[in-house]
XYZ file of C-alpha atoms in Angstrom:
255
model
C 13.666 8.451 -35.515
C 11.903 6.762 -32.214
C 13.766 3.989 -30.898
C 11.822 0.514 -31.377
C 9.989 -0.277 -28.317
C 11.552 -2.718 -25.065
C 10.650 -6.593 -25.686
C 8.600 -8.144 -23.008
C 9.489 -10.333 -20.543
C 9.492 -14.166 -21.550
C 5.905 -15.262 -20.121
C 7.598 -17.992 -17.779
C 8.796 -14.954 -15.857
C 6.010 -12.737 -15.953
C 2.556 -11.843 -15.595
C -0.234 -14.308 -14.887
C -2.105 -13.088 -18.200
C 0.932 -13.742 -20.205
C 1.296 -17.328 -19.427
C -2.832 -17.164 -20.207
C -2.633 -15.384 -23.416
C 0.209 -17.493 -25.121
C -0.318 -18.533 -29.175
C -1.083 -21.854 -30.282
C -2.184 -23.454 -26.711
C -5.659 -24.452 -25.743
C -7.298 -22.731 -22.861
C -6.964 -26.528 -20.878
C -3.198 -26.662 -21.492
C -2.539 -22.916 -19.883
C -5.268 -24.072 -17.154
C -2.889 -26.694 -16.475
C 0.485 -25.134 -16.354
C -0.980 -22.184 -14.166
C -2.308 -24.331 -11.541
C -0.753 -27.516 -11.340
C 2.845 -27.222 -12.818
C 5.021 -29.907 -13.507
C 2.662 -32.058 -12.182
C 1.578 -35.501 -14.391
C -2.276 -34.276 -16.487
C -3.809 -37.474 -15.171
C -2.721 -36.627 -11.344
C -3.790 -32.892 -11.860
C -7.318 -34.294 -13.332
C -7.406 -36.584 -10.220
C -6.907 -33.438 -8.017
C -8.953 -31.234 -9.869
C -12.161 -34.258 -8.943
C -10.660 -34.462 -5.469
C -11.683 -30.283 -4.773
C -14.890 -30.874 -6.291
C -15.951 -33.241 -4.675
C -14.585 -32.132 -1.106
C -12.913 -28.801 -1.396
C -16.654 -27.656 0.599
C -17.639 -30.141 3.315
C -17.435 -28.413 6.475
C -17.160 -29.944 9.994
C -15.006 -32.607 10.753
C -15.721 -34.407 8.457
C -14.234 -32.208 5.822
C -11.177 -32.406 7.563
C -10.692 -35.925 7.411
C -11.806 -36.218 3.990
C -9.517 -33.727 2.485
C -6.293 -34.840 5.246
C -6.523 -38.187 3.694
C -7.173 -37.568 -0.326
C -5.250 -34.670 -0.732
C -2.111 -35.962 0.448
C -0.625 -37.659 -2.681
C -0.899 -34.635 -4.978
C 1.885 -32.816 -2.518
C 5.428 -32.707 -2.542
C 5.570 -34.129 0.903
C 2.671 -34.262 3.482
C 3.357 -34.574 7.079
C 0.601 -36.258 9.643
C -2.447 -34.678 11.113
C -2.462 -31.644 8.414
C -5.897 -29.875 8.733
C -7.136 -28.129 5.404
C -10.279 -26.050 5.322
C -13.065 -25.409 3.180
C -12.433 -23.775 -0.297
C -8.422 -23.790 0.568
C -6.732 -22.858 -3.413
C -3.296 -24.443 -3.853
C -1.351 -24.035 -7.099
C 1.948 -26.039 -8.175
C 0.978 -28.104 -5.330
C 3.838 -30.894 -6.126
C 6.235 -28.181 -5.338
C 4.489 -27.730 -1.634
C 5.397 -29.201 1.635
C 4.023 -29.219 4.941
C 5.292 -30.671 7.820
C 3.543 -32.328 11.060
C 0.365 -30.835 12.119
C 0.372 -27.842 9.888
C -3.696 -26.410 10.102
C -4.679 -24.522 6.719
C -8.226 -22.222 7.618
C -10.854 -21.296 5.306
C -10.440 -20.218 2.077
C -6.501 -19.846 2.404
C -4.303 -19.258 -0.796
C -1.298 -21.661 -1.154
C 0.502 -21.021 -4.688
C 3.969 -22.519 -5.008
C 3.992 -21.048 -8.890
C 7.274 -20.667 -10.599
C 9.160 -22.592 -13.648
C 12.614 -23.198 -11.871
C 11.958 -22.305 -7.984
C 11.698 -24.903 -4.860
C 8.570 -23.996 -3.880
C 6.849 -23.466 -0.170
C 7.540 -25.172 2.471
C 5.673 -24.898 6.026
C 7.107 -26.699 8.892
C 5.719 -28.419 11.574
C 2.620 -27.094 13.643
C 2.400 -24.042 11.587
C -0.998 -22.441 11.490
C -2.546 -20.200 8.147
C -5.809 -17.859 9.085
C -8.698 -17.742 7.107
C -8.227 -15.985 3.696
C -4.516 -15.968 4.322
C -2.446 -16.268 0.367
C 1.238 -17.370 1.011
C 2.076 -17.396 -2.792
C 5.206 -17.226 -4.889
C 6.348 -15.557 -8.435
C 9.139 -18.209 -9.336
C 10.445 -17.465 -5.444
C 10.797 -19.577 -2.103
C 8.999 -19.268 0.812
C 9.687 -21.436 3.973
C 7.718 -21.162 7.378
C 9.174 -22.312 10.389
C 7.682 -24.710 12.516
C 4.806 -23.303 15.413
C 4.943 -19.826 13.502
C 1.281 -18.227 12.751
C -0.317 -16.269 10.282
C -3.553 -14.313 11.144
C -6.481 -14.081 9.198
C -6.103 -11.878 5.707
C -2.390 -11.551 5.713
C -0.182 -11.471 2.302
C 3.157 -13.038 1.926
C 4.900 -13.083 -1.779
C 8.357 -14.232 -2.656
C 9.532 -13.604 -5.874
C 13.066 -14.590 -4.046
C 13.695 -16.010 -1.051
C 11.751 -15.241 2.094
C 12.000 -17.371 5.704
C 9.832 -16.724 8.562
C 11.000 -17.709 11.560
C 10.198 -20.695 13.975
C 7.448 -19.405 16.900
C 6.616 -16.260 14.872
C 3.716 -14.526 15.650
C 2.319 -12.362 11.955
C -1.217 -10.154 13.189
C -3.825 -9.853 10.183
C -3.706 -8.375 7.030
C 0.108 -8.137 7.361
C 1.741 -7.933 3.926
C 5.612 -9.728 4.023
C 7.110 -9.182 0.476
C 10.564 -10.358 -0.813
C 10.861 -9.600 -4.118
C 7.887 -7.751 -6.390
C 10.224 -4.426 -6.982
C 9.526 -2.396 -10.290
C 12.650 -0.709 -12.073
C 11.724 3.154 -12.219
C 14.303 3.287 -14.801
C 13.962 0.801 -17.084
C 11.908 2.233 -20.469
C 9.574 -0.404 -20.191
C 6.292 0.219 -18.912
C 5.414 -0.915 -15.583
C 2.553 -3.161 -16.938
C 5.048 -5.204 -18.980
C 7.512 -5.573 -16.101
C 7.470 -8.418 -14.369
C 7.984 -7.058 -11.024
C 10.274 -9.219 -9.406
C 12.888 -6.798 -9.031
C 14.390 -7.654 -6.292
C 17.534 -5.953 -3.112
C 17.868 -8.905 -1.312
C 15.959 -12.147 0.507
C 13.897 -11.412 3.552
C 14.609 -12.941 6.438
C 12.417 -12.878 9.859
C 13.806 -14.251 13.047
C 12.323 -16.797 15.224
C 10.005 -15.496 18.037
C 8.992 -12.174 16.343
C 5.550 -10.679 17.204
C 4.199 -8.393 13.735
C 1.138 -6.431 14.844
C -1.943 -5.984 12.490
C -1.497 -4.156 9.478
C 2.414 -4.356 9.270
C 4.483 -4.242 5.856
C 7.368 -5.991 5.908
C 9.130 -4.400 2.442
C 12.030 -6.535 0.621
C 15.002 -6.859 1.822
C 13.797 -5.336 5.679
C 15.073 -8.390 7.592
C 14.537 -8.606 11.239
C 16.102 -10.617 13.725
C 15.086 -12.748 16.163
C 12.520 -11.775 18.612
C 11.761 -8.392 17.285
C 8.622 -6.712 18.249
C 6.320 -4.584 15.360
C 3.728 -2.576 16.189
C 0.623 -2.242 14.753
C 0.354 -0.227 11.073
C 4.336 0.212 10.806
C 6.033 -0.286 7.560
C 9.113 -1.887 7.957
C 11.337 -0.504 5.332
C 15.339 -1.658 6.246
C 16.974 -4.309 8.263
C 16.610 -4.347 11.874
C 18.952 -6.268 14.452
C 16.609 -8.679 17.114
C 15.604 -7.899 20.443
C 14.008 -4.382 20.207
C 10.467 -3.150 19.699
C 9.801 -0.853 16.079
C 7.142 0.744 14.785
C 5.595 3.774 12.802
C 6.183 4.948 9.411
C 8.784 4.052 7.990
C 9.658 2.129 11.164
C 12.340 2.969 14.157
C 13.113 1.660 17.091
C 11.021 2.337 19.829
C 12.972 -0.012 22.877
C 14.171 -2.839 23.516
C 12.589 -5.953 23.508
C 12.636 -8.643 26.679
C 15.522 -11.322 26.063
C-alpha cells in the first residue's frame, strides 16, 4: 500500500503562490497581506495612491516628493533618504532606514514575513539600480556607508548582517537561508526552502567583486577581499583575499 503523500507547508511559511491561492479570501485581501503586512488597510490604500501618483517622477523633483510622502508608511525613516523611480517595497512598516540612506531605480525592498523583524539599512547606505534586498520571514540588517551595486540579490530567510563600509560589486547574490532538504519526501516545489545551517554574517570593510555568491552560512570577517565570479561556500576568517570556485584563499589582505 503507498504511503499517503507529505502535507504542505502552512502558507504563512511558504511559497508566494500559496499565500495567493488560499480558500475563501478575495483577491484584495491576499493583495494586501502580500504587500503591505500588518500594516492598517486605510494606511496601505494611502500608500498604494502615494506610488501612483509619484512612484515615476524623475529628477529632483521625484526625490523630494517621494522623501517627504513616503515617510509615514515606514517603520522608522531617517533624514535626507533618496528613493528612486519605480522603487517596490513590501511589508514596508517592518522597514527601516537610517540617515541618508539613497535607494536607485527600480530597487526591490521586501521586508515579507509573518513573525520576523524585518530590514533594516543604516545610515548612508547606498542600493544600485535594480538591486532586491528581500526577506522570506528572515532579517536582514545593512550597516551604515556599506554599498550594493547595481543588480545584486540578497535573501534572508534567517538572519543575515552586512557589515558597516562594505563594498558588494553587481549582480552579487548574498543568501542566508533558502536551503532545500534533499531528503525530505516532499517535493521540492512544495518545500518552502528556507532550510537553513546557520546566519550569515559579513564583516565591516569587505570588498565582494562582481558576480560573487555568498552561500548560507559562508561568513566572512572583517575586511575580507572576494574576487570577481567566486562562490563563497564556508566561513572565512578577515583579513585575506579569496576567490575561485568554491573559494580559497588567495593572500592576505592589507590590515
Amino acid at each position: 500500500m503507498n504511503a499517503p503523500a507529505p502535507e504542505p507547508p502552512p502558507a504563512e511559511a511558504g511559497k508566494l503562490k500559496d499565500v495567493l491561492n488560499q480558500p475563501g479570501r478575495s483577491a484584495a485581501a491576499q493583495y494586501f497581506e502580500v504587500t503591505y503586512g500588518p500594516m492598517p488597510r486605510w494606511k496601505a490604500c494611502l500608500m498604494e495612491l502615494c506610488q501612483l501618483l509619484f512612484s515615476g517622477i524623475p529628477g529632483a523633483l521625484g526625490y523630494a516628493i517621494r522623501g517627504v510622502l513616503y515617510r509615514p508608511f515606514f517603520g522608522a525613516c531617517g533624514r535626507k533618504i533618496l528613493i528612486g523611480r519605480h522603487v517596490t517595497f513590501r511589508h514596508p512598516s517592518k522597514i527601516r532606514f537610517g540617515d541618508g540612506v539613497v535607494l536607485d531605480d527600480r530597487a526591490v525592498v521586501d521586508a515579507k514575513g509573518s513573525t520576523n523583524r524585518g530590514i533594516e539599512l543604516g545610515d548612508h547606505v547606498f542600493v544600485g539600480r535594480n538591486t532586491i534586498v528581500y526577506c522570506k520571514n528572515g532579517n536582514i540588517t545593512v550597516e551604515e556607508n556599506a554599498s550594493l551595486s547595481a543588480d545584486c540579490i540578497v535573501f534572508s530567510s534567517n538572519e543575515l548582517r552586512l557589515g558597516a563600509g562594505t563594498m558588494v560589486g553587481s549582480f552579487s547574490y548574498l543568501l542566508s537561508g533558502g536551503e532545500y532538504d534533499g531528503k525530505s519526501p516532499v517535493p521540492f516545489c512544495r518545500q518552502t526552502g528556507m532550510e537553513t545551517v546557520g546566519p550569515l554574517t559579513i564583516g565591516p570593510d569587505c570588498w565582494i567583486g562582481a558576480h560573487v555568491m555568498v552561500l548560507d552560512g559562508a561568513c566572512l570577517g572583517a575586511r575580507t577581499i572576494v574576487a570577481a565570479g567566486a562562490v563563497v561556500t564556508k566561513p572565512f576568517d578577515g583579513h585575506v583575499t579569496i576567490g575561485g570556485v568554491p573559494a580559497r584563499p588567495l593572500g592576505a589582505a592589507k590590515r
